[in-house]
Amino acid sequence: DKLGEDFGNDVIINAIDREGIFANTTANQRDLAVNIAISSIVSYMSALEALYLSASVCETNKAESVAAFDGAVALLVGSVEGRGLGGNVYQEGRMFYSIGKRTCNHARNCRGGDAEVNVELMRAFVEGQDFIQQGNCAEVAKAADAINSLLKVPLIQSLLYFSDKTISEQTNDDAAGYVATMAAYPILADIDQSSAEKIKTKMEEFSGKVPGDSESVEATVYDALSDFFSNPNTPNIVDCELVTKLDSICSPDTNIVVNPSTPDDGDPSTPDNGDPSMPDDGSDNQVEPEPVPVEPEEPMPISNGLYVATNYVGDRSAIARDVEEIRERIKANNVKRAKEYYNEGENSKIYDANGMPTGELRSIARFSTESNSTMKGDPTYNLYINGLSDENQEFLGRPVTKYADSFISDLLFLESPEAPDAMIAITIWMQVAHSLHSAYNACKMSFFTDGRKSDGRLLQNNDPALLIDEAAAYWIGDNQATGSSSKGHLLYALTERTGGEFEKISDGAESHTNTRIIDLFNKAKNHIAISRGCSTSEDSHLKLKGIVDELIPLMAVPLLRDLIYHLSNDNPVRVKIAATAVLPLFSACSPATYRELKDLLIDHDVIEMQKEYIFSKIQSMYTCLGLTCALVGRMSNEECDDGSNLNSLAGYRFVSDQKIVNRASQIDVDMSKVEIFIENGATLFKGRQEVLFGTAFDLYRYGQHSDTKGSLGSMAKDTNKEIVPVFGAFRRYFKSDENYADTMISNAFQKKEVFKQATVDQRKRFIVFSLKYMLTYMATLQRLYSSVRSCNEDDKKEAAENLDLAAAYFVGSLEGKDDGGSYDGSLIFMLAKRMCVHFGTCTPSNHARINERIISLFYASQAEIETGACEPLERTVKEIENAMIVPLIQGVLYSARENENYYKQGYTRVVATEFYPEGFALAQSILPIIDDADQTAAKDIKTVMVAGFPNSANDASSNDSAKVHNAVQSALTKMNGVDCSEIGSLGGQGFCPGDRASFDNLNPASRSSTPLLSLITAGVLLFALC
């Protein structure tokens, strides 16, 4: 009555037709909204109808009553759940029964892998069925009413779930939230119209009908539900304890955590890790009992149910008690014993595959001292050792691979009370990241054969579900109270402590950051269960990768808050701890900014500093990790600016959605990480370099956040390259290999074909240059010509977006937002800036002249799209294409000259630098175009730049720069639209026809000279292509 007879049907039809509230929603949002409508409205109402039909015909037609009752259960449960108790753990159902399973983790009301309300429903179903068989029709009617009351619980849980601010930010499922609200509205309105209207009004703000603040939406829904459950009529109809264990709703006047897993004595400090050892008697002597086995696959709650692990991980969560005891020993001036606990461990026992203690202990120190073996393939760990390493691959005078132990050992030597804080923020944080990466790797491999090991981990430790549970155990630890910063010892407690300064947190509630992190732990755990350990498809691991890629930046939020807090409060030791714990995560983002912050906050003890300047530098890197000021928050007396209000790429003002353009521009960050991983393998893990090639290859293929469509590999294999007119020349040149770039790059990663004989350094340099120039050149052209196509289709928005994505691939994110960019850049835009110094094509402001022309052409294209001038747009795009090849040609010419100089120095080779891999990559970026214009010129360039690789340094024919110069000069006269004068001159000689004769007569010294003034004014290392 309250929604109208056809409300469910209207919702589904409007979603399918993209009308009404769904007019501006995505396909994924509409898909979820339809699923919620089916489960919450269609399944629910149809089942109720059948249920009460069963009761009404019980006395007159027993067979029909049984059929109707069973039909009601079938409509509620569906077929996907299967026949097993608790439903299907491997595949999510689509009917009403699935609501409780989906939301019980959030409501803290799961029981044995199912929702508590579902367990009660199944009991009621059995009772109702028995009453029908007994002919006890009065009880059948009562059973129908009882089931009806239970069915209201998941609807309210779903409302709570979608009203949660963190869920909304994480999933952007506002449309589904609206449907869930309307499904619960009649239930609420029947008892408390006022509360129902408050919720309905506020939840409509999520739907986009009216503007609203998400935090106020959540608060209003929670307050209204608290009022609803305070209504004296509610308990007779809906049991709040079945809905949620949140005190703010069910027990608003108490701070006691309501949780069924609390020990009988009510003491929340009672360890719950299942460790049978005797409690501390106050002395250092422990009474050792007989070893008692644990059940490795026994599900267990961590800290009274903050997270329910599917495996026994009490041994891992016990590391929190080591931190606690170390802190107490330092307070008691017993640093010797604190060091023993740190180095040898005390509480975290190691168990074998049968659950028996091995007699060994985990220790916080060994997390770091063994990291060069266990973590060498982890992306996050490699970013840190790259960011902290000095020129000798050391940190604090010791190997950088053990940076955490070096840092903490120094603090313990100084008897610093902050040492335990460093253990949490630096060592244990990285161990959580390692567990997550290990879960992904185990998921990707799907299974191990008997006896195999991975990075020193025993087989039983390579179950992806166990590794997710392990990460949660290290994050939460033992003795952690919900929402408490004081009752707890690990990262959960740190997050609560910092969250109090940056978030509005209700009494007894936990921070949004912790809620979101634990939700993601549960999401990862559930995905592994549903996909049967990632074995249901070859791409099952990608969803888990996406969760891990989302988790790790989110885990950095409390560390960033800790850094900002202690900077504000002038605590130099805590500043250094927090800076070491979090800043290296940004080491691939903006090298200059990172180096400056490292120098100020890690390498030196800065007492007086311009705090606003430091804050602005830190905030400027947020977007690189997908963070924002809104997510990190700010202290009450500080401003925050993450640059999100400025749509700029090196001064080019784009007009499209900032998230889309910024994410596309960050391909250069992925390239930087690829280079870091391979370089670490060469310098820090000699003999195991292929492990790091594998890590880099994984990033190339899958990108960040499991968005394979945006990965470097997907760009190289994009089937839309056909839209680029010149692509046909590339296909012909590379013998019909449409994925020529991917073929070469993959071969370099995997040491195949020509790269079988290449060195690690040669492979690395080829990969990096191919990504930066070969790949981005075609990707940029593809977006440019897609813009023309969209314009012709009268889709201005799509045309503008394609144009801006082309600019993103051309400029990249590392250039920054200021006009002209920075020297952190690495794509074609930066190549042009480096080459302009050598070729005399810089502007007075030291920008590349060709870059300024290209950017002006991008602006012209913007105007043409806006006015619908598609033919002029196509001509402008062709001009951009002709201009973009200029720095690539310059790179080939410069590489050829420097290679010859290197070759002619022979064994002395003191001054010159070779660029054989770079030239090999750059030449093949343009050879198809040269070949289309002048096949002889292309053959000459190939002979010098390509044919001899990787043995070019010992091959005279690979070191003939005059041949390359003459070939380019010849080809330029036949390349329509490419202005030879834009190339400039190298060694005093240009590349237009009149300059050919004199180049052959130049001596090597004159060829290699570069005016000193240019070197000084550029302010950058010029004799480097990358």
Coordinates of C-alpha atoms in Angstrom, one line a residue, residues 109 133 138 167 206 231 243 248 286 347 378 395 546 611 636 697 768 781 834 858 885 887 971:
N109 CA 25.8 -10.9 12.7
Q133 CA 2.4 -32.4 8.4
A138 CA -3.1 -22.8 14.2
I167 CA 30.3 1.5 1.5
F206 CA 22.2 9.0 -2.0
N231 CA 9.6 2.3 20.0
V243 CA 19.6 -7.0 12.8
S248 CA 24.6 2.9 18.7
Q286 CA 56.4 -19.2 32.4
N347 CA 54.1 -15.3 22.1
D378 CA 56.5 -8.0 -3.4
F395 CA 69.9 2.5 4.7
G546 CA 41.9 -5.4 -7.3
K611 CA 54.8 23.0 8.0
S636 CA 40.9 20.9 12.5
F697 CA 55.6 -8.3 -16.0
V768 CA 61.3 1.0 -20.3
L781 CA 47.3 8.4 -32.0
R834 CA 65.6 16.5 -23.3
F858 CA 45.4 20.2 -28.6
I885 CA 57.2 11.9 -34.4
P887 CA 61.2 13.8 -30.7
A971 CA 63.1 10.1 -45.7

